[in-house]
Each structure stands twice: as C-alpha cells, then as structure tokens.
Amino acid sequence: MLKDLIVFQKTYDLLKWIHELTAKYPKSEKFVPAARTENGVLDLLEAGSRMNDELGRLLGGLRKRFGGAAPDVAATPKG
C-alpha cells in the first residue's frame, strides 16, 4: 500500500540518494553530519507515514458517517 503513495516513494528515493551521497563524505564529516542528514530524512519519512495513517482514519470516518464514499468537498455548497 505504501508503495502506491507518491510522497512516500519520493521521500524514500530521497533517502536512498542522501545515503549514497553521505557515503562519499570525508572521514572527518562522515559520522555526525552524515548521521544527522540521514536522520532528518528518516524523520520526514516517518512523518509521511503518520500523515497517511491519520488521513486513512479521517477518510474512513467520513465513509462510515456518509455511507460508502466520502463526500466530495468541492461539490458541497458554501453558504
């Protein structure tokens, strides 16, 4: 399921690219800066996963409340 999500896939691609890039860091910068960079991208990946879970719960609740499909917000009259 997560592979179908574009944001997840792009973040994962970024993580792979960052990992390859940080492997080329000089020894003096290899551990702390490289680890902090990779941890930042991992945090982004984790936040995207949590966001997906929350959206799933929200849409599931809307489907349950409105019976079947979630309502089309754009079609709802404002007023």
Tab-separated table of C-alpha atoms in Angstrom:
chain	number	residue	atom	x	y	z
A	1	MET	CA	0.000	0.000	0.000
A	2	LEU	CA	2.746	2.485	0.910
A	3	LYS	CA	4.455	1.924	-2.434
A	4	ASP	CA	1.373	3.393	-4.133
A	5	LEU	CA	1.853	6.705	-2.344
A	6	ILE	CA	3.818	9.202	-4.400
A	7	VAL	CA	5.018	11.226	-1.400
A	8	PHE	CA	6.265	8.088	0.344
A	9	GLN	CA	8.059	6.883	-2.780
A	10	LYS	CA	9.699	10.257	-3.453
A	11	THR	CA	10.828	10.537	0.184
A	12	TYR	CA	12.241	7.022	0.052
A	13	ASP	CA	14.086	7.907	-3.168
A	14	LEU	CA	15.468	10.988	-1.412
A	15	LEU	CA	16.631	8.806	1.483
A	16	LYS	CA	18.452	6.443	-0.889
A	17	TRP	CA	20.083	9.380	-2.688
A	18	ILE	CA	21.145	11.018	0.606
A	19	HIS	CA	22.576	7.705	1.833
A	20	GLU	CA	24.676	7.344	-1.331
A	21	LEU	CA	25.791	10.964	-1.048
A	22	THR	CA	26.753	10.773	2.628
A	23	ALA	CA	28.784	7.613	1.973
A	24	LYS	CA	31.134	9.851	-0.034
A	25	TYR	CA	31.669	12.341	2.819
A	26	PRO	CA	35.256	12.757	4.037
A	27	LYS	CA	36.093	10.797	7.191
A	28	SER	CA	36.080	13.951	9.315
A	29	GLU	CA	32.440	14.616	8.386
A	30	LYS	CA	31.239	11.088	7.890
A	31	PHE	CA	29.663	10.362	11.249
A	32	VAL	CA	27.915	13.320	12.860
A	33	PRO	CA	26.870	15.392	9.792
A	34	ALA	CA	26.042	12.310	7.723
A	35	ALA	CA	24.020	10.741	10.534
A	36	ARG	CA	22.120	13.973	11.185
A	37	THR	CA	21.329	14.352	7.487
A	38	GLU	CA	20.072	10.782	7.184
A	39	ASN	CA	18.090	11.065	10.431
A	40	GLY	CA	16.372	14.185	9.106
A	41	VAL	CA	15.203	12.330	6.006
A	42	LEU	CA	14.116	9.341	8.126
A	43	ASP	CA	12.068	11.725	10.296
A	44	LEU	CA	10.441	13.069	7.136
A	45	LEU	CA	9.626	9.525	6.012
A	46	GLU	CA	8.139	8.701	9.424
A	47	ALA	CA	6.043	11.882	9.421
A	48	GLY	CA	4.686	10.978	5.981
A	49	SER	CA	3.709	7.549	7.242
A	50	ARG	CA	1.912	9.057	10.256
A	51	MET	CA	0.151	11.535	7.966
A	52	ASN	CA	-1.055	8.662	5.804
A	53	ASP	CA	-2.428	6.853	8.868
A	54	GLU	CA	-4.271	9.962	10.043
A	55	LEU	CA	-5.751	10.605	6.595
A	56	GLY	CA	-6.876	6.977	6.426
A	57	ARG	CA	-8.663	7.307	9.758
A	58	LEU	CA	-10.254	10.589	8.701
A	59	LEU	CA	-11.496	9.246	5.374
A	60	GLY	CA	-12.647	6.008	6.989
A	61	GLY	CA	-14.715	8.010	9.464
A	62	LEU	CA	-16.240	10.089	6.673
A	63	ARG	CA	-17.120	6.970	4.684
A	64	LYS	CA	-18.757	5.436	7.726
A	65	ARG	CA	-20.674	8.626	8.502
A	66	PHE	CA	-21.883	9.278	4.963
A	67	GLY	CA	-22.340	5.663	3.892
A	68	GLY	CA	-19.913	4.352	1.319
A	69	ALA	CA	-17.876	7.015	-0.385
A	70	ALA	CA	-16.549	10.120	1.294
A	71	PRO	CA	-18.419	13.268	0.265
A	72	ASP	CA	-16.972	15.457	-2.453
A	73	VAL	CA	-15.888	18.559	-0.568
A	74	ALA	CA	-15.650	20.639	-3.755
A	75	ALA	CA	-19.286	19.875	-4.592
A	76	THR	CA	-20.549	20.932	-1.154
A	77	PRO	CA	-22.302	24.310	-1.391
A	78	LYS	CA	-20.765	27.048	0.723
A	79	GLY	CA	-23.039	29.390	2.440
